[in-house]
Amino acid sequence: MDPVYTFYRIARFMWKHHISFLAFFLRGLMRVIFACDIPYKTQIGRGTVFPHHALGIVIHPDALIGSNCILEQNVTIGGRGGLTTLPQIGNNVLVGAGASIIGPVIIGDNVQIGAGAVVVHDIPDNCVVIGVPAQIIKKDGVKI
């Protein structure tokens, strides 16, 4: 099992059971050991993987991440100035290295987000997106 995900699950368990000081400590320990910020308040589905020990990943506490996702290094998932709604990421989503998902966006299931992409709009299921801002280049296996 991914050690970062294991740390996250333990910290989340502590937080849910009102042992906040240990959850906070584990979050800080993750920052030091893995150089990432994955809050225990964030909902992350089972089977999600953080290759390279989540190096440089920053996730907002109120973001939602589905099951069986892969978040490569230096990914940012967070808010956008003045907007209170945060990203919701579906299941089986691959987020490439250095990609950013910001603002009130919904990412569907089975989506691939290219390295360095900046996602600021909703992405439907079964798509491949690249670019700044991210544009759909393939949907349901068909190039657009």
Coordinates of N, CA, C and O in Angstrom, one line a residue:
M1 N 0.8 -1.2 0.0 CA 0.0 0.0 0.0 C 0.9 1.2 0.0 O 2.0 1.3 0.6
D2 N 0.4 2.3 -0.6 CA 1.1 3.6 -0.7 C 1.3 4.1 0.7 O 0.3 4.3 1.4
P3 N 2.5 4.4 1.1 CA 2.7 5.0 2.5 C 2.1 6.3 2.7 O 1.6 6.6 3.8
V4 N 2.0 7.2 1.7 CA 1.3 8.5 1.9 C -0.2 8.2 2.1 O -0.7 8.9 3.0
Y5 N -0.8 7.4 1.4 CA -2.2 7.1 1.6 C -2.4 6.5 2.9 O -3.4 6.8 3.6
T6 N -1.5 5.6 3.4 CA -1.6 5.0 4.7 C -1.6 6.1 5.8 O -2.4 6.1 6.7
F7 N -0.6 7.0 5.7 CA -0.5 8.2 6.7 C -1.8 9.0 6.6 O -2.4 9.3 7.7
Y8 N -2.3 9.3 5.4 CA -3.6 10.0 5.3 C -4.7 9.3 6.0 O -5.5 9.9 6.7
R9 N -4.9 8.0 5.7 CA -6.0 7.2 6.3 C -5.9 7.2 7.8 O -6.9 7.3 8.5
I10 N -4.7 7.1 8.4 CA -4.5 7.1 9.8 C -4.9 8.5 10.4 O -5.7 8.6 11.4
A11 N -4.4 9.5 9.8 CA -4.7 10.9 10.2 C -6.2 11.2 10.1 O -6.8 11.8 11.0
R12 N -6.9 10.7 9.1 CA -8.3 10.9 8.9 C -9.1 10.1 10.0 O -10.1 10.7 10.5
F13 N -8.6 8.9 10.3 CA -9.3 8.1 11.3 C -9.2 8.9 12.7 O -10.2 9.0 13.4
M14 N -8.0 9.4 13.0 CA -7.8 10.2 14.2 C -8.7 11.4 14.2 O -9.4 11.6 15.3
W15 N -8.8 12.1 13.1 CA -9.7 13.3 13.1 C -11.1 12.9 13.3 O -11.9 13.6 14.0
K16 N -11.6 11.9 12.6 CA -13.0 11.5 12.7 C -13.3 11.0 14.1 O -14.5 11.1 14.5
H17 N -12.4 10.5 14.9 CA -12.6 10.0 16.2 C -12.2 11.1 17.3 O -11.9 10.8 18.4
H18 N -12.1 12.4 16.8 CA -11.9 13.5 17.7 C -10.5 13.4 18.4 O -10.4 13.9 19.6
I19 N -9.5 12.9 17.8 CA -8.2 12.9 18.3 C -7.4 13.9 17.4 O -6.4 13.5 16.7
S20 N -7.9 15.1 17.3 CA -7.4 16.1 16.4 C -5.9 16.4 16.5 O -5.2 16.6 15.5
F21 N -5.4 16.4 17.7 CA -4.0 16.8 17.9 C -3.1 15.7 17.2 O -2.0 16.1 16.6
L22 N -3.4 14.4 17.2 CA -2.6 13.4 16.5 C -2.8 13.5 15.0 O -1.8 13.4 14.3
A23 N -4.0 13.8 14.6 CA -4.2 14.0 13.1 C -3.4 15.2 12.6 O -2.8 15.1 11.6
F24 N -3.4 16.3 13.4 CA -2.6 17.5 13.0 C -1.1 17.2 13.0 O -0.4 17.6 12.1
F25 N -0.7 16.4 14.0 CA 0.7 16.0 14.1 C 1.1 15.1 12.8 O 2.1 15.4 12.2
L26 N 0.3 14.2 12.5 CA 0.5 13.3 11.3 C 0.6 14.1 10.0 O 1.4 13.9 9.1
R27 N -0.3 15.1 9.9 CA -0.3 16.0 8.7 C 1.0 16.7 8.6 O 1.6 16.8 7.6
G28 N 1.5 17.2 9.7 CA 2.8 17.9 9.8 C 3.9 17.0 9.5 O 4.9 17.4 8.7
L29 N 3.8 15.8 10.0 CA 4.9 14.8 9.7 C 4.9 14.5 8.2 O 6.0 14.3 7.6
M30 N 3.8 14.4 7.6 CA 3.7 14.1 6.2 C 4.4 15.2 5.4 O 5.1 15.0 4.4
R31 N 4.2 16.5 5.8 CA 4.8 17.6 5.1 C 6.3 17.5 5.2 O 7.0 17.8 4.3
V32 N 6.9 17.0 6.4 CA 8.3 16.9 6.5 C 8.9 15.7 5.8 O 9.8 15.8 5.1
I33 N 8.2 14.6 5.9 CA 8.8 13.3 5.3 C 8.5 13.3 3.8 O 9.5 12.9 3.1
F34 N 7.3 13.6 3.4 CA 7.0 13.5 2.0 C 6.9 14.8 1.2 O 6.7 14.7 0.0
A35 N 7.1 15.9 1.8 CA 7.0 17.2 1.1 C 5.7 17.4 0.4 O 5.6 17.7 -0.8
C36 N 4.6 17.1 1.1 CA 3.3 17.2 0.5 C 2.3 17.8 1.5 O 2.6 17.7 2.7
D37 N 1.2 18.3 1.1 CA 0.1 18.7 2.0 C -1.2 18.0 1.6 O -1.9 18.5 0.7
I38 N -1.5 16.9 2.3 CA -2.7 16.2 2.0 C -3.5 16.2 3.3 O -3.2 15.4 4.2
P39 N -4.4 17.1 3.5 CA -5.1 17.2 4.8 C -6.0 16.0 5.1 O -6.6 15.4 4.2
Y40 N -6.1 15.8 6.4 CA -7.0 14.7 6.9 C -8.5 15.0 6.7 O -9.3 14.1 6.7
K41 N -8.8 16.2 6.5 CA -10.2 16.6 6.2 C -10.7 16.3 4.8 O -11.9 16.2 4.5
T42 N -9.7 16.2 3.9 CA -10.1 15.9 2.5 C -10.6 14.5 2.3 O -10.1 13.6 2.9
Q43 N -11.7 14.3 1.5 CA -12.2 13.0 1.3 C -11.6 12.4 0.1 O -11.7 12.9 -1.0
I44 N -10.8 11.3 0.3 CA -10.1 10.7 -0.8 C -10.5 9.2 -0.8 O -10.4 8.5 0.2
G45 N -11.0 8.7 -1.9 CA -11.5 7.4 -2.1 C -10.4 6.3 -2.0 O -9.2 6.6 -2.2
R46 N -10.8 5.1 -1.7 CA -9.9 4.0 -1.6 C -9.2 3.7 -2.9 O -9.7 3.9 -4.0
G47 N -8.0 3.2 -2.8 CA -7.2 2.8 -4.0 C -6.5 3.9 -4.7 O -5.8 3.7 -5.7
T48 N -6.6 5.1 -4.1 CA -5.9 6.3 -4.7 C -4.4 6.1 -4.5 O -4.0 5.7 -3.4
V49 N -3.6 6.5 -5.5 CA -2.2 6.3 -5.4 C -1.5 7.6 -5.6 O -1.9 8.4 -6.4
F50 N -0.4 7.8 -4.8 CA 0.4 9.0 -4.9 C 1.8 8.6 -5.3 O 2.7 8.4 -4.4
P51 N 2.1 8.4 -6.6 CA 3.5 8.0 -7.0 C 4.5 9.0 -6.5 O 4.2 10.2 -6.3
H52 N 5.7 8.6 -6.4 CA 6.8 9.4 -5.9 C 6.6 10.0 -4.5 O 7.0 11.1 -4.2
H53 N 5.8 9.2 -3.7 CA 5.5 9.6 -2.3 C 4.8 11.0 -2.3 O 5.1 11.8 -1.3
A54 N 4.0 11.3 -3.2 CA 3.2 12.6 -3.2 C 4.1 13.8 -3.2 O 3.6 14.9 -2.8
L55 N 5.3 13.8 -3.7 CA 6.2 14.9 -3.7 C 5.5 16.1 -4.3 O 5.1 16.2 -5.4
G56 N 5.4 17.2 -3.5 CA 4.9 18.5 -4.0 C 3.4 18.6 -4.1 O 2.9 19.6 -4.6
I57 N 2.7 17.6 -3.8 CA 1.2 17.6 -3.9 C 0.6 18.5 -2.8 O 1.0 18.4 -1.7
V58 N -0.3 19.4 -3.3 CA -1.0 20.3 -2.3 C -2.5 20.1 -2.7 O -3.0 20.3 -3.8
I59 N -3.3 19.7 -1.6 CA -4.8 19.5 -1.8 C -5.5 20.4 -0.8 O -5.1 20.4 0.4
H60 N -6.5 21.1 -1.2 CA -7.4 21.8 -0.3 C -8.2 20.9 0.6 O -8.6 19.8 0.1
P61 N -8.4 21.2 1.9 CA -9.1 20.3 2.8 C -10.5 20.0 2.3 O -11.1 18.9 2.7
D62 N -11.2 20.9 1.6 CA -12.6 20.6 1.2 C -12.7 20.0 -0.2 O -13.9 19.9 -0.7
A63 N -11.6 19.7 -0.8 CA -11.7 19.0 -2.1 C -12.2 17.6 -2.0 O -12.0 17.0 -0.9
L64 N -12.8 17.0 -3.0 CA -13.3 15.6 -3.0 C -12.5 14.9 -4.1 O -12.5 15.3 -5.2
I65 N -12.0 13.7 -3.7 CA -11.3 12.9 -4.7 C -11.8 11.5 -4.6 O -11.9 10.9 -3.6
G66 N -12.2 10.9 -5.8 CA -12.8 9.6 -5.9 C -11.8 8.5 -5.6 O -10.7 8.7 -5.2
S67 N -12.3 7.3 -5.9 CA -11.5 6.1 -5.7 C -10.6 5.8 -6.9 O -10.9 6.2 -8.1
N68 N -9.5 5.0 -6.7 CA -8.6 4.5 -7.7 C -8.0 5.6 -8.6 O -7.9 5.4 -9.8
C69 N -7.7 6.8 -8.0 CA -7.1 7.9 -8.8 C -5.6 7.8 -8.7 O -5.1 7.2 -7.7
I70 N -4.9 8.4 -9.6 CA -3.5 8.5 -9.5 C -3.1 10.0 -9.6 O -3.5 10.7 -10.6
L71 N -2.5 10.5 -8.6 CA -2.1 11.9 -8.6 C -0.5 12.0 -8.6 O 0.1 11.6 -7.6
E72 N 0.0 12.4 -9.7 CA 1.5 12.4 -9.9 C 2.0 13.6 -9.1 O 1.3 14.3 -8.5
Q73 N 3.3 13.8 -9.1 CA 4.0 14.8 -8.3 C 3.6 16.2 -8.7 O 3.3 16.4 -9.9
N74 N 3.7 17.1 -7.8 CA 3.5 18.6 -8.0 C 2.1 18.9 -8.4 O 1.9 19.9 -9.1
V75 N 1.1 18.1 -8.1 CA -0.3 18.4 -8.4 C -0.9 19.4 -7.4 O -0.6 19.2 -6.2
T76 N -1.7 20.3 -7.8 CA -2.4 21.2 -7.0 C -3.9 21.1 -7.2 O -4.3 21.2 -8.3
I77 N -4.6 20.9 -6.1 CA -6.0 20.8 -6.2 C -6.6 21.8 -5.1 O -6.4 21.6 -3.9
G78 N -7.2 22.9 -5.6 CA -7.6 23.9 -4.7 C -8.6 24.9 -5.2 O -9.1 24.7 -6.3
G79 N -8.7 25.9 -4.4 CA -9.7 27.0 -4.8 C -9.2 28.0 -5.7 O -8.0 28.0 -6.1
R80 N -10.0 29.0 -6.0 CA -9.7 30.1 -6.9 C -10.3 31.3 -6.2 O -11.4 31.3 -5.8
G81 N -9.5 32.4 -6.2 CA -9.8 33.6 -5.5 C -11.3 34.0 -5.4 O -12.0 34.2 -6.4
G82 N -11.8 34.0 -4.2 CA -13.2 34.5 -4.0 C -14.3 33.4 -4.2 O -15.4 33.6 -3.8
L83 N -13.9 32.3 -4.8 CA -14.9 31.2 -5.0 C -14.8 30.2 -3.9 O -13.8 29.8 -3.5
T84 N -16.0 29.8 -3.3 CA -16.0 28.9 -2.2 C -16.1 27.4 -2.5 O -15.8 26.6 -1.7
T85 N -16.6 27.1 -3.7 CA -16.7 25.7 -4.1 C -15.4 25.2 -4.6 O -14.6 25.9 -5.3
L86 N -15.1 24.0 -4.3 CA -13.8 23.4 -4.6 C -13.9 22.2 -5.6 O -15.0 21.7 -5.7
P87 N -12.8 21.7 -6.1 CA -12.9 20.6 -7.1 C -13.5 19.3 -6.5 O -13.3 19.0 -5.4
Q88 N -14.2 18.7 -7.4 CA -14.7 17.3 -7.1 C -14.2 16.4 -8.2 O -14.5 16.7 -9.4
I89 N -13.4 15.4 -7.9 CA -12.8 14.6 -8.8 C -13.4 13.2 -8.8 O -13.5 12.6 -7.7
G90 N -13.8 12.6 -9.9 CA -14.4 11.3 -10.0 C -13.5 10.2 -9.7 O -12.4 10.3 -9.2
N91 N -13.9 9.0 -10.1 CA -13.2 7.8 -9.9 C -12.3 7.5 -11.1 O -12.6 7.9 -12.3
N92 N -11.2 6.8 -10.9 CA -10.3 6.4 -12.0 C -9.7 7.5 -12.8 O -9.7 7.5 -14.0
V93 N -9.3 8.6 -12.1 CA -8.8 9.8 -12.7 C -7.3 9.8 -12.6 O -6.8 9.6 -11.5
L94 N -6.6 10.1 -13.7 CA -5.1 10.2 -13.7 C -4.8 11.7 -13.8 O -5.3 12.3 -14.8
V95 N -4.1 12.2 -12.9 CA -3.7 13.7 -12.9 C -2.2 13.7 -13.1 O -1.4 13.3 -12.2
G96 N -1.8 14.2 -14.3 CA -0.4 14.2 -14.6 C 0.5 15.2 -13.8 O -0.1 16.1 -13.1
A97 N 1.8 15.0 -13.9 CA 2.7 15.8 -13.1 C 2.5 17.3 -13.3 O 2.4 17.7 -14.5
G98 N 2.5 18.1 -12.3 CA 2.4 19.5 -12.4 C 1.1 20.1 -12.8 O 1.0 21.3 -13.0
A99 N 0.1 19.2 -12.9 CA -1.2 19.7 -13.2 C -1.9 20.5 -12.1 O -1.6 20.2 -10.9
S100 N -2.8 21.4 -12.4 CA -3.5 22.1 -11.4 C -5.0 22.0 -11.7 O -5.4 22.2 -12.8
I101 N -5.8 21.7 -10.7 CA -7.3 21.7 -10.8 C -7.8 22.7 -9.8 O -7.6 22.5 -8.6
I102 N -8.3 23.8 -10.3 CA -8.6 24.9 -9.4 C -10.0 25.4 -9.6 O -10.5 25.5 -10.8
G103 N -10.6 25.8 -8.5 CA -12.0 26.4 -8.6 C -13.1 25.4 -8.5 O -12.9 24.2 -8.2
P104 N -14.3 25.9 -8.8 CA -15.5 25.0 -8.7 C -15.7 24.1 -9.9 O -16.6 24.3 -10.7
V105 N -14.8 23.1 -10.0 CA -14.9 22.2 -11.2 C -15.3 20.8 -10.7 O -15.0 20.4 -9.6
I106 N -15.9 20.1 -11.7 CA -16.3 18.7 -11.5 C -15.6 17.9 -12.6 O -15.8 18.2 -13.7
I107 N -14.8 17.0 -12.1 CA -14.0 16.1 -13.1 C -14.8 14.8 -13.1 O -14.9 14.2 -12.0
G108 N -15.2 14.3 -14.2 CA -15.9 13.0 -14.3 C -15.0 11.8 -14.1 O -13.8 11.9 -13.8
D109 N -15.6 10.6 -14.2 CA -14.9 9.4 -14.1 C -14.1 9.1 -15.3 O -14.4 9.5 -16.4
N110 N -13.0 8.3 -15.1 CA -12.1 7.8 -16.2 C -11.6 9.0 -17.1 O -11.5 8.9 -18.3
V111 N -11.1 10.0 -16.4 CA -10.5 11.2 -17.1 C -9.0 11.1 -16.9 O -8.5 10.7 -15.9
Q112 N -8.3 11.5 -18.0 CA -6.9 11.7 -17.9 C -6.5 13.2 -18.1 O -6.9 13.8 -19.1
I113 N -5.8 13.7 -17.2 CA -5.4 15.1 -17.2 C -3.9 15.2 -17.5 O -3.1 14.6 -16.7
G114 N -3.5 15.8 -18.6 CA -2.1 15.8 -19.0 C -1.2 16.6 -18.0 O -1.7 17.5 -17.3
A115 N 0.1 16.3 -18.1 CA 1.1 17.0 -17.3 C 1.0 18.5 -17.6 O 1.0 18.9 -18.7
G116 N 1.1 19.3 -16.5 CA 1.1 20.7 -16.6 C -0.2 21.4 -17.0 O -0.3 22.6 -17.1
A117 N -1.3 20.6 -17.2 CA -2.6 21.2 -17.5 C -3.2 22.0 -16.4 O -2.9 21.7 -15.2
V118 N -3.9 23.0 -16.7 CA -4.6 23.8 -15.7 C -6.1 23.7 -16.0 O -6.6 24.2 -17.0
V119 N -6.8 23.0 -15.1 CA -8.2 22.7 -15.3 C -9.0 23.7 -14.5 O -8.9 23.8 -13.3
V120 N -9.9 24.5 -15.2 CA -10.7 25.6 -14.6 C -12.2 25.4 -15.0 O -13.0 26.2 -14.6
H121 N -12.5 24.4 -15.8 CA -13.9 24.1 -16.3 C -14.2 22.6 -16.0 O -13.3 21.8 -16.0
D122 N -15.4 22.3 -15.9 CA -15.9 20.9 -15.7 C -15.4 20.0 -16.9 O -15.3 20.5 -18.0
I123 N -15.1 18.8 -16.6 CA -14.6 17.8 -17.6 C -15.6 16.6 -17.4 O -15.7 16.0 -16.4
P124 N -16.3 16.2 -18.5 CA -17.2 15.1 -18.5 C -16.4 13.7 -18.4 O -15.2 13.7 -18.5
D125 N -17.1 12.7 -18.2 CA -16.6 11.3 -18.1 C -15.8 11.0 -19.4 O -16.1 11.5 -20.5
N126 N -14.8 10.1 -19.2 CA -14.1 9.4 -20.3 C -13.4 10.4 -21.3 O -13.6 10.3 -22.5
C127 N -12.7 11.4 -20.7 CA -12.1 12.4 -21.6 C -10.6 12.4 -21.3 O -10.1 12.0 -20.2
V128 N -9.8 13.0 -22.2 CA -8.4 13.3 -22.1 C -8.3 14.8 -22.3 O -8.8 15.3 -23.3
V129 N -7.6 15.5 -21.3 CA -7.5 16.9 -21.5 C -6.0 17.3 -21.3 O -5.3 16.7 -20.6
I130 N -5.6 18.4 -22.0 CA -4.3 18.9 -22.0 C -4.4 20.4 -22.1 O -5.4 21.0 -22.6
G131 N -3.3 21.1 -21.7 CA -3.2 22.5 -22.0 C -3.5 23.5 -20.9 O -3.9 23.1 -19.8
V132 N -3.3 24.8 -21.2 CA -3.5 25.8 -20.2 C -4.4 26.9 -21.0 O -3.9 27.5 -21.9
P133 N -5.7 27.0 -20.7 CA -6.4 26.2 -19.8 C -6.7 24.8 -20.5 O -6.6 24.7 -21.7
A134 N -7.0 23.8 -19.7 CA -7.2 22.5 -20.2 C -8.3 22.4 -21.2 O -9.4 23.0 -21.0
Q135 N -8.0 21.7 -22.3 CA -9.0 21.5 -23.4 C -9.2 20.0 -23.6 O -8.2 19.3 -23.6
I136 N -10.4 19.6 -24.0 CA -10.6 18.2 -24.3 C -10.1 17.8 -25.6 O -10.4 18.5 -26.6
I137 N -9.2 16.8 -25.7 CA -8.7 16.4 -27.0 C -9.2 15.0 -27.4 O -9.0 14.6 -28.5
K138 N -9.8 14.3 -26.4 CA -10.3 13.0 -26.7 C -11.5 12.7 -25.8 O -11.4 13.0 -24.6
K139 N -12.6 12.2 -26.4 CA -13.8 11.9 -25.6 C -14.3 10.6 -26.0 O -14.5 10.3 -27.2
D140 N -14.5 9.7 -25.1 CA -15.0 8.3 -25.3 C -14.1 7.6 -26.4 O -14.6 6.9 -27.3
G141 N -12.8 7.9 -26.3 CA -11.9 7.2 -27.2 C -11.7 7.8 -28.6 O -11.0 7.4 -29.4
V142 N -12.5 8.9 -28.9 CA -12.5 9.5 -30.2 C -11.8 10.9 -30.1 O -12.1 11.7 -29.3
K143 N -10.8 11.2 -31.0 CA -10.1 12.4 -31.0 C -11.1 13.6 -31.4 O -11.9 13.4 -32.3
I144 N -10.9 14.7 -30.8 CA -11.7 15.8 -31.1 C -10.9 16.9 -31.9 O -9.8 17.1 -31.6

